[in-house]
Amino acid sequence: PSAQRTNWQLYPNPSIDYSYCLLPEDLPAGDYRLNVYNELGQLIADITLQPHTPTRIDTHAWASGLYAVVLRESNNIAPIAVSKLLKP
């Protein structure tokens, strides 16, 4: 999969207590991971995703700030897509 054709959803954003990640229906079946990094570049969450099923991301304990959210296939280090998530 390429980042150019991957139309995934991360909502709500900004996130108070939780957000959801939904992968697009045209994404091939497989194992996907969502990595979340804080402003210092530290990995704070590593979440397994299932295609076509919203995955809840618990953000209530996170500090306020801007987080980088990276979507990857489990067996590949190259990102499929990258987004930002704001925790007010």
mmCIF file with all atom_site columns, C-alpha atoms in Angstrom:
data_model
loop_
_atom_site.group_PDB
_atom_site.id
_atom_site.type_symbol
_atom_site.label_atom_id
_atom_site.label_alt_id
_atom_site.label_comp_id
_atom_site.label_asym_id
_atom_site.label_entity_id
_atom_site.label_seq_id
_atom_site.pdbx_PDB_ins_code
_atom_site.Cartn_x
_atom_site.Cartn_y
_atom_site.Cartn_z
_atom_site.occupancy
_atom_site.B_iso_or_equiv
_atom_site.pdbx_formal_charge
_atom_site.auth_seq_id
_atom_site.auth_comp_id
_atom_site.auth_asym_id
_atom_site.auth_atom_id
_atom_site.pdbx_PDB_model_num
ATOM 1  C CA . PRO A 1 1  ? 0.000   0.000  0.000  1.00 0.00 ? 1  PRO A CA 1
ATOM 2  C CA . SER A 1 2  ? 1.147   3.522  -0.645 1.00 0.00 ? 2  SER A CA 1
ATOM 3  C CA . ALA A 1 3  ? 0.650   6.617  1.465  1.00 0.00 ? 3  ALA A CA 1
ATOM 4  C CA . GLN A 1 4  ? -0.762  8.435  -1.561 1.00 0.00 ? 4  GLN A CA 1
ATOM 5  C CA . ARG A 1 5  ? -3.806  6.163  -1.862 1.00 0.00 ? 5  ARG A CA 1
ATOM 6  C CA . THR A 1 6  ? -4.413  5.385  1.801  1.00 0.00 ? 6  THR A CA 1
ATOM 7  C CA . ASN A 1 7  ? -7.413  7.370  2.984  1.00 0.00 ? 7  ASN A CA 1
ATOM 8  C CA . TRP A 1 8  ? -7.557  6.422  6.655  1.00 0.00 ? 8  TRP A CA 1
ATOM 9  C CA . GLN A 1 9  ? -9.469  8.179  9.395  1.00 0.00 ? 9  GLN A CA 1
ATOM 10 C CA . LEU A 1 10 ? -8.299  9.414  12.795 1.00 0.00 ? 10 LEU A CA 1
ATOM 11 C CA . TYR A 1 11 ? -11.132 10.963 14.791 1.00 0.00 ? 11 TYR A CA 1
ATOM 12 C CA . PRO A 1 12 ? -11.989 12.938 16.844 1.00 0.00 ? 12 PRO A CA 1
ATOM 13 C CA . ASN A 1 13 ? -9.010  15.206 16.484 1.00 0.00 ? 13 ASN A CA 1
ATOM 14 C CA . PRO A 1 14 ? -8.268  16.979 18.809 1.00 0.00 ? 14 PRO A CA 1
ATOM 15 C CA . SER A 1 15 ? -8.637  14.121 21.266 1.00 0.00 ? 15 SER A CA 1
ATOM 16 C CA . ILE A 1 16 ? -9.668  14.609 24.895 1.00 0.00 ? 16 ILE A CA 1
ATOM 17 C CA . ASP A 1 17 ? -9.978  11.034 26.229 1.00 0.00 ? 17 ASP A CA 1
ATOM 18 C CA . TYR A 1 18 ? -9.899  8.838  23.130 1.00 0.00 ? 18 TYR A CA 1
ATOM 19 C CA . SER A 1 19 ? -9.757  8.774  19.350 1.00 0.00 ? 19 SER A CA 1
ATOM 20 C CA . TYR A 1 20 ? -10.536 6.108  16.794 1.00 0.00 ? 20 TYR A CA 1
ATOM 21 C CA . CYS A 1 21 ? -8.526  4.911  13.826 1.00 0.00 ? 21 CYS A CA 1
ATOM 22 C CA . LEU A 1 22 ? -10.353 3.425  10.853 1.00 0.00 ? 22 LEU A CA 1
ATOM 23 C CA . LEU A 1 23 ? -8.467  1.900  7.946  1.00 0.00 ? 23 LEU A CA 1
ATOM 24 C CA . PRO A 1 24 ? -9.956  2.216  4.454  1.00 0.00 ? 24 PRO A CA 1
ATOM 25 C CA . GLU A 1 25 ? -11.885 -0.658 2.915  1.00 0.00 ? 25 GLU A CA 1
ATOM 26 C CA . ASP A 1 26 ? -9.527  -0.863 -0.077 1.00 0.00 ? 26 ASP A CA 1
ATOM 27 C CA . LEU A 1 27 ? -6.530  -1.633 2.146  1.00 0.00 ? 27 LEU A CA 1
ATOM 28 C CA . PRO A 1 28 ? -5.470  -5.272 1.648  1.00 0.00 ? 28 PRO A CA 1
ATOM 29 C CA . ALA A 1 29 ? -6.049  -7.702 4.501  1.00 0.00 ? 29 ALA A CA 1
ATOM 30 C CA . GLY A 1 30 ? -3.019  -7.944 6.746  1.00 0.00 ? 30 GLY A CA 1
ATOM 31 C CA . ASP A 1 31 ? -1.517  -6.925 10.052 1.00 0.00 ? 31 ASP A CA 1
ATOM 32 C CA . TYR A 1 32 ? -1.263  -3.195 10.619 1.00 0.00 ? 32 TYR A CA 1
ATOM 33 C CA . ARG A 1 33 ? 0.214   -1.164 13.465 1.00 0.00 ? 33 ARG A CA 1
ATOM 34 C CA . LEU A 1 34 ? -0.302  2.363  14.621 1.00 0.00 ? 34 LEU A CA 1
ATOM 35 C CA . ASN A 1 35 ? 2.739   3.952  16.271 1.00 0.00 ? 35 ASN A CA 1
ATOM 36 C CA . VAL A 1 36 ? 2.259   7.175  18.223 1.00 0.00 ? 36 VAL A CA 1
ATOM 37 C CA . TYR A 1 37 ? 5.227   9.438  19.016 1.00 0.00 ? 37 TYR A CA 1
ATOM 38 C CA . ASN A 1 38 ? 5.321   12.407 21.387 1.00 0.00 ? 38 ASN A CA 1
ATOM 39 C CA . GLU A 1 39 ? 6.985   15.751 20.606 1.00 0.00 ? 39 GLU A CA 1
ATOM 40 C CA . LEU A 1 40 ? 10.352  14.339 21.758 1.00 0.00 ? 40 LEU A CA 1
ATOM 41 C CA . GLY A 1 41 ? 10.125  11.478 19.250 1.00 0.00 ? 41 GLY A CA 1
ATOM 42 C CA . GLN A 1 42 ? 9.485   8.867  21.935 1.00 0.00 ? 42 GLN A CA 1
ATOM 43 C CA . LEU A 1 43 ? 7.177   5.969  21.064 1.00 0.00 ? 43 LEU A CA 1
ATOM 44 C CA . ILE A 1 44 ? 4.262   6.189  23.509 1.00 0.00 ? 44 ILE A CA 1
ATOM 45 C CA . ALA A 1 45 ? 1.814   3.755  21.892 1.00 0.00 ? 45 ALA A CA 1
ATOM 46 C CA . ASP A 1 46 ? 2.097   0.730  19.610 1.00 0.00 ? 46 ASP A CA 1
ATOM 47 C CA . ILE A 1 47 ? -1.382  -0.431 18.635 1.00 0.00 ? 47 ILE A CA 1
ATOM 48 C CA . THR A 1 48 ? -2.451  -3.388 16.497 1.00 0.00 ? 48 THR A CA 1
ATOM 49 C CA . LEU A 1 49 ? -5.166  -2.478 13.999 1.00 0.00 ? 49 LEU A CA 1
ATOM 50 C CA . GLN A 1 50 ? -7.710  -4.581 12.166 1.00 0.00 ? 50 GLN A CA 1
ATOM 51 C CA . PRO A 1 51 ? -8.812  -3.472 8.691  1.00 0.00 ? 51 PRO A CA 1
ATOM 52 C CA . HIS A 1 52 ? -12.447 -2.310 8.441  1.00 0.00 ? 52 HIS A CA 1
ATOM 53 C CA . THR A 1 53 ? -12.874 -2.107 12.243 1.00 0.00 ? 53 THR A CA 1
ATOM 54 C CA . PRO A 1 54 ? -12.531 1.149  14.218 1.00 0.00 ? 54 PRO A CA 1
ATOM 55 C CA . THR A 1 55 ? -9.785  0.845  16.841 1.00 0.00 ? 55 THR A CA 1
ATOM 56 C CA . ARG A 1 56 ? -10.094 2.933  20.005 1.00 0.00 ? 56 ARG A CA 1
ATOM 57 C CA . ILE A 1 57 ? -6.967  4.837  21.064 1.00 0.00 ? 57 ILE A CA 1
ATOM 58 C CA . ASP A 1 58 ? -7.022  5.743  24.748 1.00 0.00 ? 58 ASP A CA 1
ATOM 59 C CA . THR A 1 59 ? -5.488  9.218  25.112 1.00 0.00 ? 59 THR A CA 1
ATOM 60 C CA . HIS A 1 60 ? -6.785  10.281 28.542 1.00 0.00 ? 60 HIS A CA 1
ATOM 61 C CA . ALA A 1 61 ? -3.409  9.799  30.283 1.00 0.00 ? 61 ALA A CA 1
ATOM 62 C CA . TRP A 1 62 ? -1.378  11.551 27.573 1.00 0.00 ? 62 TRP A CA 1
ATOM 63 C CA . ALA A 1 63 ? 0.111   14.962 28.248 1.00 0.00 ? 63 ALA A CA 1
ATOM 64 C CA . SER A 1 64 ? -1.185  17.906 26.241 1.00 0.00 ? 64 SER A CA 1
ATOM 65 C CA . GLY A 1 65 ? 0.667   18.292 22.964 1.00 0.00 ? 65 GLY A CA 1
ATOM 66 C CA . LEU A 1 66 ? 0.958   17.303 19.335 1.00 0.00 ? 66 LEU A CA 1
ATOM 67 C CA . TYR A 1 67 ? 1.584   13.648 18.515 1.00 0.00 ? 67 TYR A CA 1
ATOM 68 C CA . ALA A 1 68 ? 2.821   12.025 15.314 1.00 0.00 ? 68 ALA A CA 1
ATOM 69 C CA . VAL A 1 69 ? 0.721   9.022  14.304 1.00 0.00 ? 69 VAL A CA 1
ATOM 70 C CA . VAL A 1 70 ? 2.331   6.552  11.895 1.00 0.00 ? 70 VAL A CA 1
ATOM 71 C CA . LEU A 1 71 ? 0.473   3.739  10.125 1.00 0.00 ? 71 LEU A CA 1
ATOM 72 C CA . ARG A 1 72 ? 2.576   0.727  9.090  1.00 0.00 ? 72 ARG A CA 1
ATOM 73 C CA . GLU A 1 73 ? 2.208   -2.840 7.999  1.00 0.00 ? 73 GLU A CA 1
ATOM 74 C CA . SER A 1 74 ? 3.456   -4.983 10.893 1.00 0.00 ? 74 SER A CA 1
ATOM 75 C CA . ASN A 1 75 ? 6.253   -6.539 8.836  1.00 0.00 ? 75 ASN A CA 1
ATOM 76 C CA . ASN A 1 76 ? 7.429   -3.292 7.215  1.00 0.00 ? 76 ASN A CA 1
ATOM 77 C CA . ILE A 1 77 ? 9.214   -0.328 8.786  1.00 0.00 ? 77 ILE A CA 1
ATOM 78 C CA . ALA A 1 78 ? 8.225   2.064  5.962  1.00 0.00 ? 78 ALA A CA 1
ATOM 79 C CA . PRO A 1 79 ? 5.113   4.077  6.847  1.00 0.00 ? 79 PRO A CA 1
ATOM 80 C CA . ILE A 1 80 ? 1.927   3.753  4.828  1.00 0.00 ? 80 ILE A CA 1
ATOM 81 C CA . ALA A 1 81 ? 0.639   7.072  6.150  1.00 0.00 ? 81 ALA A CA 1
ATOM 82 C CA . VAL A 1 82 ? 1.494   9.717  8.733  1.00 0.00 ? 82 VAL A CA 1
ATOM 83 C CA . SER A 1 83 ? -0.803  12.114 10.546 1.00 0.00 ? 83 SER A CA 1
ATOM 84 C CA . LYS A 1 84 ? -0.878  14.370 13.620 1.00 0.00 ? 84 LYS A CA 1
ATOM 85 C CA . LEU A 1 85 ? -3.101  14.088 16.678 1.00 0.00 ? 85 LEU A CA 1
ATOM 86 C CA . LEU A 1 86 ? -3.653  16.998 19.025 1.00 0.00 ? 86 LEU A CA 1
ATOM 87 C CA . LYS A 1 87 ? -4.231  16.414 22.748 1.00 0.00 ? 87 LYS A CA 1
ATOM 88 C CA . PRO A 1 88 ? -5.420  19.724 24.253 1.00 0.00 ? 88 PRO A CA 1
#
